[in-house]
mmCIF file of C-alpha atoms in Angstrom:
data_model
loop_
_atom_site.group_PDB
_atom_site.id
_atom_site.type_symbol
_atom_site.label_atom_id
_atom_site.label_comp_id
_atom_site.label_asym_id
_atom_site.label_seq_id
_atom_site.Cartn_x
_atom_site.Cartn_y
_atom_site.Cartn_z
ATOM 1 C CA UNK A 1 22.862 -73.934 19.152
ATOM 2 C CA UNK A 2 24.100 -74.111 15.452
ATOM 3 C CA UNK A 3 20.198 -73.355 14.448
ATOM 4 C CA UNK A 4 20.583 -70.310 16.640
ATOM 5 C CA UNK A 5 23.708 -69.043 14.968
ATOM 6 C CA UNK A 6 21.837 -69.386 11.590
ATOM 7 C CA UNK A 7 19.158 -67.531 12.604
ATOM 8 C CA UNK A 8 21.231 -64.623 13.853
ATOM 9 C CA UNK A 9 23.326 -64.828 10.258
ATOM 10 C CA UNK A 10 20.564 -64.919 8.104
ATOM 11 C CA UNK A 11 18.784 -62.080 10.246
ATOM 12 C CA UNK A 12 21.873 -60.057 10.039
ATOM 13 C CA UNK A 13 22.925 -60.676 6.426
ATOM 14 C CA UNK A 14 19.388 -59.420 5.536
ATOM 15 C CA UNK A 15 19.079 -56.407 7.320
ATOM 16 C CA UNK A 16 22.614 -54.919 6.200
ATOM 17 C CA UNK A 17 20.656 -56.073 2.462
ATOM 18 C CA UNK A 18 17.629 -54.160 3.540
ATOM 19 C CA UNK A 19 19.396 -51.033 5.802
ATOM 20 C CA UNK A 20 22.042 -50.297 2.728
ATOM 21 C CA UNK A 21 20.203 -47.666 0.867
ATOM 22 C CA UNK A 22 19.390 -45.995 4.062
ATOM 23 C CA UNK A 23 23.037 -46.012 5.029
ATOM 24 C CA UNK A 24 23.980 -44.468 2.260
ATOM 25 C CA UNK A 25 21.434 -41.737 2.438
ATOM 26 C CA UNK A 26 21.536 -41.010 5.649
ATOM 27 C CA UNK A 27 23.535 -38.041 6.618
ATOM 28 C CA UNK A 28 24.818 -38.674 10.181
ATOM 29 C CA UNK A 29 23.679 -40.527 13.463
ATOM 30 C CA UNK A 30 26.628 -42.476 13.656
ATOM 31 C CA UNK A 31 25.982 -44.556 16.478
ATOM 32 C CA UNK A 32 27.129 -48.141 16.698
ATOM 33 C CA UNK A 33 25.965 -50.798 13.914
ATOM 34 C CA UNK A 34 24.595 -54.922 14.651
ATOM 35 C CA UNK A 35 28.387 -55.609 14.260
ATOM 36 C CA UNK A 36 29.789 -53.397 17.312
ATOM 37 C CA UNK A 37 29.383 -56.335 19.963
ATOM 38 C CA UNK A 38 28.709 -59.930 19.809
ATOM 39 C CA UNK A 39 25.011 -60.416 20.039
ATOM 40 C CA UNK A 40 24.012 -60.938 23.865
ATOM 41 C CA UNK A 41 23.030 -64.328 25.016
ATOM 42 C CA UNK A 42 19.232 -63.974 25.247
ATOM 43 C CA UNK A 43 18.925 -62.766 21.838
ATOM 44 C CA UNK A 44 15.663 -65.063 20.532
ATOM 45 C CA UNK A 45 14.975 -63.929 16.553
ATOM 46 C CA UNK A 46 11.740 -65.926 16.900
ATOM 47 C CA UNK A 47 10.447 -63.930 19.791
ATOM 48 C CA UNK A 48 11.138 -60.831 17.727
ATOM 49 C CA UNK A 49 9.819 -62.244 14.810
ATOM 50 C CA UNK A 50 6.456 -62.412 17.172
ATOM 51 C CA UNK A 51 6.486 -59.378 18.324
ATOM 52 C CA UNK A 52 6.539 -57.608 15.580
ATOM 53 C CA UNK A 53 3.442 -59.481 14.128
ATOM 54 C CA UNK A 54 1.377 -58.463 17.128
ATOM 55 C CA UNK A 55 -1.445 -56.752 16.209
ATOM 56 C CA UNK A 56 -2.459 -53.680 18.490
ATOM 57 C CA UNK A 57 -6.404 -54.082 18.944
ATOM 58 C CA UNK A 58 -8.643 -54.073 22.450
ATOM 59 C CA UNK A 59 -8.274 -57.447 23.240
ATOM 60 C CA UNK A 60 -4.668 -56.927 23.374
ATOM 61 C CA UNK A 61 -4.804 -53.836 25.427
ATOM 62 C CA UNK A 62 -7.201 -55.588 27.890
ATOM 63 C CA UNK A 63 -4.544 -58.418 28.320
ATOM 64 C CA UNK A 64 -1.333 -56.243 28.782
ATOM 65 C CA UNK A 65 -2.887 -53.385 29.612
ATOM 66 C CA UNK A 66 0.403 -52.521 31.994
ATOM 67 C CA UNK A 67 3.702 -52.120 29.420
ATOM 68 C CA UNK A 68 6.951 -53.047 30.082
ATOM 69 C CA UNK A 69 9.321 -50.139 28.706
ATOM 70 C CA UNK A 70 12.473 -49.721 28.503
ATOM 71 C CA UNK A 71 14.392 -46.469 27.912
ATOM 72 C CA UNK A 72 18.037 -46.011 26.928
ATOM 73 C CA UNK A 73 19.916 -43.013 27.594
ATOM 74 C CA UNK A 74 22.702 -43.764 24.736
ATOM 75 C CA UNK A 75 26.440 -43.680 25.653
ATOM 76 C CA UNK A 76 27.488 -42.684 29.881
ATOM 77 C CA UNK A 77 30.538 -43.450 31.980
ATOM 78 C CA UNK A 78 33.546 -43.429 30.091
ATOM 79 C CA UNK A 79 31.654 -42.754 26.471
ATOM 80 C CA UNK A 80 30.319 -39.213 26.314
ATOM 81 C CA UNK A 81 29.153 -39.385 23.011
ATOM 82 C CA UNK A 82 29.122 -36.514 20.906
ATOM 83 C CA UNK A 83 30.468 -33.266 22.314
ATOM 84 C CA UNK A 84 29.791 -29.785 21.786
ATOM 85 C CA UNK A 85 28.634 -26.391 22.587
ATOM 86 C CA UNK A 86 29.690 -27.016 26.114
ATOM 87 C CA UNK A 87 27.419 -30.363 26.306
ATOM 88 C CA UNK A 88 27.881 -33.742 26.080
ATOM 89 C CA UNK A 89 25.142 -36.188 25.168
ATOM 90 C CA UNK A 90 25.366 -38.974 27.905
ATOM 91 C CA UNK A 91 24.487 -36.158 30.097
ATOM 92 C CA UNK A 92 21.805 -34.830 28.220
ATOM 93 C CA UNK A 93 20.106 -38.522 27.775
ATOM 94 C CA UNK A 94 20.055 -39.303 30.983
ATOM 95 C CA UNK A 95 18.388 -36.384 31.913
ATOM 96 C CA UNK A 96 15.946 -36.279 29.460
ATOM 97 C CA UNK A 97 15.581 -40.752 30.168
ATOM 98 C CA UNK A 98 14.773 -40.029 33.513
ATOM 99 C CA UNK A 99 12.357 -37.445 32.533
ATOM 100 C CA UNK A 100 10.955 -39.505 30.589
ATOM 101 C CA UNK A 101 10.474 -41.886 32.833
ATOM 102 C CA UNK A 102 8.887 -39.760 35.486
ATOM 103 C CA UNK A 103 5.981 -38.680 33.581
ATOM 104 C CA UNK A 104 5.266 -41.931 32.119
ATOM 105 C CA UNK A 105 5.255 -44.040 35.778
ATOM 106 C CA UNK A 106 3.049 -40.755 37.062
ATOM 107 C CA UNK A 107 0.848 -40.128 34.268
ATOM 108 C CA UNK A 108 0.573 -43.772 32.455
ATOM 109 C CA UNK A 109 -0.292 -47.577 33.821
ATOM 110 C CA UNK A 110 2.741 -48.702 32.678
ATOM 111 C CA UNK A 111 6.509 -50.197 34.166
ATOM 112 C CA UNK A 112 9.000 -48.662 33.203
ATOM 113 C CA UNK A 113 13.306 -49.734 33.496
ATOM 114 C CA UNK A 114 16.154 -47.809 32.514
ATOM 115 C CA UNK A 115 19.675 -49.193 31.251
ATOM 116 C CA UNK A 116 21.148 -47.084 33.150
ATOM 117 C CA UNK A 117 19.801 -44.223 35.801
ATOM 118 C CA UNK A 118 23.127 -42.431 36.816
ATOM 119 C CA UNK A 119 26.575 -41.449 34.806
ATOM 120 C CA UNK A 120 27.818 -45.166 34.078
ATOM 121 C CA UNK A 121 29.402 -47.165 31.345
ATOM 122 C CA UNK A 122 26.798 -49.478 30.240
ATOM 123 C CA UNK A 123 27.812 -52.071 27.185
ATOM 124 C CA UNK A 124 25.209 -52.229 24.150
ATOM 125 C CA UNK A 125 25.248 -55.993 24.669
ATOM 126 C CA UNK A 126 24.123 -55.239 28.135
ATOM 127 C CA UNK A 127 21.916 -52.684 27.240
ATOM 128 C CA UNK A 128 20.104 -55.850 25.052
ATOM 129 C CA UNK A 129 20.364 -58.509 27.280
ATOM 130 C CA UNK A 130 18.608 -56.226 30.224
ATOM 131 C CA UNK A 131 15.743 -55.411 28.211
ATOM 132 C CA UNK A 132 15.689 -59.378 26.872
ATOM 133 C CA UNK A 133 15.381 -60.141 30.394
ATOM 134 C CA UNK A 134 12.463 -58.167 31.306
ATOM 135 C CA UNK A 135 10.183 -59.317 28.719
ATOM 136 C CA UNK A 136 10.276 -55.568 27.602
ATOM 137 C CA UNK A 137 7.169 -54.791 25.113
ATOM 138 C CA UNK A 138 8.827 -52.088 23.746
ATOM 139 C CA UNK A 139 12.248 -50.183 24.032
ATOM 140 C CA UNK A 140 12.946 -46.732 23.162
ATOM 141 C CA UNK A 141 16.894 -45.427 22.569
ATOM 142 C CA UNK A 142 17.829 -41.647 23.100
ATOM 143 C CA UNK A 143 20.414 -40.148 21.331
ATOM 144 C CA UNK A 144 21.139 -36.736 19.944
ATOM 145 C CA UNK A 145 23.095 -36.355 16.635
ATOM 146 C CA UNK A 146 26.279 -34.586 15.905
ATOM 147 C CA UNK A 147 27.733 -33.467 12.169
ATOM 148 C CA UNK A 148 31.095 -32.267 11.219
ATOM 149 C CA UNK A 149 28.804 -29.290 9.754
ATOM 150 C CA UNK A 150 27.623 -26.767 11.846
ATOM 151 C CA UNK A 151 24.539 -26.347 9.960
ATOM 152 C CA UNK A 152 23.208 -29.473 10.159
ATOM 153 C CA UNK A 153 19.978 -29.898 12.866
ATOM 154 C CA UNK A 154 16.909 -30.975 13.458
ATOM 155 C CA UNK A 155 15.664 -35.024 14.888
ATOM 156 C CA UNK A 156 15.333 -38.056 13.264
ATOM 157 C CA UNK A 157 13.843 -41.820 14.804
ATOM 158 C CA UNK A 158 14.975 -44.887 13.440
ATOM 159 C CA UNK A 159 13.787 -48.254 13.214
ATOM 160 C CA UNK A 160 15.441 -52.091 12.642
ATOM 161 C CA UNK A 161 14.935 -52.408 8.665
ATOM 162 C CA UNK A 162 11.950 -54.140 8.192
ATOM 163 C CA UNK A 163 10.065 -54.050 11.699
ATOM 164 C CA UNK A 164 6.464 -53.444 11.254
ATOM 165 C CA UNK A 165 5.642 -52.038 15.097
ATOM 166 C CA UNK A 166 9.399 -50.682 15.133
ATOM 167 C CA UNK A 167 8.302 -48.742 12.128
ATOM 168 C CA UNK A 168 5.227 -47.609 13.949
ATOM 169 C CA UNK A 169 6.889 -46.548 17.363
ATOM 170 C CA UNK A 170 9.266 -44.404 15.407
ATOM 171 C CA UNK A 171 6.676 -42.829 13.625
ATOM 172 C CA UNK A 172 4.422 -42.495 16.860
ATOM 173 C CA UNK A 173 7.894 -41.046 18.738
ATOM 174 C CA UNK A 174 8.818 -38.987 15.807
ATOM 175 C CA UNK A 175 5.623 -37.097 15.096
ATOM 176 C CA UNK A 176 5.638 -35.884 19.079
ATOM 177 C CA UNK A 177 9.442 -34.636 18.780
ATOM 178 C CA UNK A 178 9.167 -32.949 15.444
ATOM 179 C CA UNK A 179 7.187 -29.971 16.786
ATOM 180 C CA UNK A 180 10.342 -29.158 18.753
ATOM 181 C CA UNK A 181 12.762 -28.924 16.016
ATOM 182 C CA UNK A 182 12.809 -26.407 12.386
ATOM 183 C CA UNK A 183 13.999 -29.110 9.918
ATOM 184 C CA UNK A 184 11.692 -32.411 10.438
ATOM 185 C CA UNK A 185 14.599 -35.260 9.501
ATOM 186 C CA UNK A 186 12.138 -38.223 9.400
ATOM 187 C CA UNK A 187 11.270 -41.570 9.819
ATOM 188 C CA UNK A 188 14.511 -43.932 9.099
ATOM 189 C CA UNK A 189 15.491 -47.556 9.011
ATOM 190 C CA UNK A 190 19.363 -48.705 10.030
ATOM 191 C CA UNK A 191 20.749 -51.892 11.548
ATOM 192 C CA UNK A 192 22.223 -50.291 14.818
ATOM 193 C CA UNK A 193 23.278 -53.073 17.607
ATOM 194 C CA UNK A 194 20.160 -51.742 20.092
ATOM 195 C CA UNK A 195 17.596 -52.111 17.272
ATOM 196 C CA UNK A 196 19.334 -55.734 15.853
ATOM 197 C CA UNK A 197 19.123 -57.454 19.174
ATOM 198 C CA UNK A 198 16.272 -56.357 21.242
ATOM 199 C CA UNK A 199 13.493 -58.808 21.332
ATOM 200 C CA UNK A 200 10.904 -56.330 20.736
ATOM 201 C CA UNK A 201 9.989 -53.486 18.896
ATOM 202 C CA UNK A 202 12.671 -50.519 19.401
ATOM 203 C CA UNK A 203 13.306 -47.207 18.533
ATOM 204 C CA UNK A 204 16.270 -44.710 18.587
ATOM 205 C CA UNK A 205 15.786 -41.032 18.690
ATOM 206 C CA UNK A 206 18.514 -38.380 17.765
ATOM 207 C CA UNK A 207 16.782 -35.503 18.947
ATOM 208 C CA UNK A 208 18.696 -32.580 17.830
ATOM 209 C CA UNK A 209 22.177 -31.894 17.131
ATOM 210 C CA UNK A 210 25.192 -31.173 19.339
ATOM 211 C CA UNK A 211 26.890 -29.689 16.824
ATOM 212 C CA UNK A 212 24.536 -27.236 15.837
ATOM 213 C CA UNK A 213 24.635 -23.645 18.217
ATOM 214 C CA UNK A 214 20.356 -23.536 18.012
ATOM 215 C CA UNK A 215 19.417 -26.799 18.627
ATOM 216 C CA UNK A 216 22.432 -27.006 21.626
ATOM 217 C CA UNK A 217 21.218 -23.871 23.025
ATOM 218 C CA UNK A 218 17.880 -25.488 23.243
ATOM 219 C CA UNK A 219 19.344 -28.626 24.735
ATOM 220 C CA UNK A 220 21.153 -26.621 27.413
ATOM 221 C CA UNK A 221 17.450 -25.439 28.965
ATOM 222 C CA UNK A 222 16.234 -27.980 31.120
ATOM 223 C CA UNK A 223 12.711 -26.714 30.310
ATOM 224 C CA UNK A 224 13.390 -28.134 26.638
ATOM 225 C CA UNK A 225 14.844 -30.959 27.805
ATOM 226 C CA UNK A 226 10.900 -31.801 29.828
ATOM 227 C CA UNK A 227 9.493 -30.633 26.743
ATOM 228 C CA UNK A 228 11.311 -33.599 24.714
ATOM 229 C CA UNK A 229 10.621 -35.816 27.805
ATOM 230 C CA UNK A 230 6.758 -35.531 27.591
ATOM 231 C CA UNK A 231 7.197 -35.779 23.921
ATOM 232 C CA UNK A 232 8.526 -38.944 23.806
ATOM 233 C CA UNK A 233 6.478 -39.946 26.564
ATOM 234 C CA UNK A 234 3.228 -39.218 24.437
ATOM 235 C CA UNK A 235 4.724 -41.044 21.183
ATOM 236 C CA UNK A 236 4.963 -44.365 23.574
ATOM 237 C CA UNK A 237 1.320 -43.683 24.802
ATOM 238 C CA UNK A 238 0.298 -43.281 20.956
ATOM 239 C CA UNK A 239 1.958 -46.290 20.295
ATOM 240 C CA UNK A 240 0.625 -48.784 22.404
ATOM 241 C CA UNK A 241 -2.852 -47.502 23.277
ATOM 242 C CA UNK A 242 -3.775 -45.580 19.807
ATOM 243 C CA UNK A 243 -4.374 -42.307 21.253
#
């Protein structure tokens, strides 16, 4: 047990080392750090570790050719994340979650959980500790941004500082969504709690902002709202089959 709680120290002193600079850079996406919650009890650093040394080739494909994904529609219940322009963002991550979800199941051979499927309050350690229990091979967060500045917009992915497949499903996850937006934020690294204590490679998306009247007016259709669906969809498919 006291190896355990080392682990998780030195894990967590490094990546606030390695996610500084990007903290101070980046200019919003304030959603909650590795320090919000107590780490969940299935936290394993060493199967983490392992995962993110996989290396995608066919011989992996042929022996998990079926996924385990897990998508998390940030905030819901009693935290409705940002607000504004009329929306709030646990609504609009659930819907575009479950959209998500639907294509993959219909179009992909893969399984696919959600942390949460209807308007509930879901705890990040729970969030975690559900996709710790279902051997998830990969987990995918969806947020979207707010600013105290009107003007800021566009999306952004982030990865846990220093994962190598992390890394790579942002990019894969970013590169679909970008199309969708005018300003291209980029690729980013950060220490939040659902990137620190996942077992497996993980993403989080902030697809557009709240704050902004163009990108919420996009938001608001429910065609755009597919559109970011498939999107993210497609960066999972590039990410674990290459294509």
């Amino acid at each position: 047990m006291k190896w355990s709680k080392l682990l998780v120290s030195t894990l967590v002193v490094s990546s606030l080392a390695a996610a500084a600079p990007v903290f101070a850079e980046r200019e919003i996406a304030d959603e909650p750090a590795w320090d919000s919650e107590p780490a969940p009890h299935n936290y394993d650093p060493q199967k983490r570790e392992e995962a993110d040394k996989r290396v995608f080739d066919k011989e992996s494909f042929q022996l998990a050719a079926n996924p385990v994904i897990v998508i998390d529609p940030g905030h819901g219940g009693d935290d409705p994340g940002a607000v504004g322009n009329g929306l709030k963002e646990k609504d609009l991550t659930l819907d575009i979650g479950l959209r998500a979800k639907n294509y993959i199941v219909a179009n992909y051979p893969a399984t696919v959980y959600m942390t949460r499927s209807s308007d509930t309050t879901v705890s990040l350690s729970s969030r975690t500790s559900f996709a710790n229990a279902q051997n998830a091979d990969f987990f995918v967060s969806m947020h979207i941004n707010a600013a105290t500045d009107a003007s800021a917009n566009g999306v952004e992915t982030y990865a846990y500082p220093g994962s190598v497949n992390g890394k790579r499903l942002a990019t894969e996850t970013y590169n679909q969504l970008k199309s969708s937006f005018a300003n291209p934020r980029g690729v980013k690294e950060y220490a939040y709690y659902v990137l620190t204590y996942t077992n497996m490679p993980a993403t989080l998306g902030e697809t557009g902002f709240i704050s902004n009247a163009s990108d919420a007016s996009k938001l608001a259709q429910s065609s755009f709202r597919q559109t970011l669906a498939t999107q993210y969809a497609s960066g999972m498919h590039r990410y674990w089959w290459g294509f």
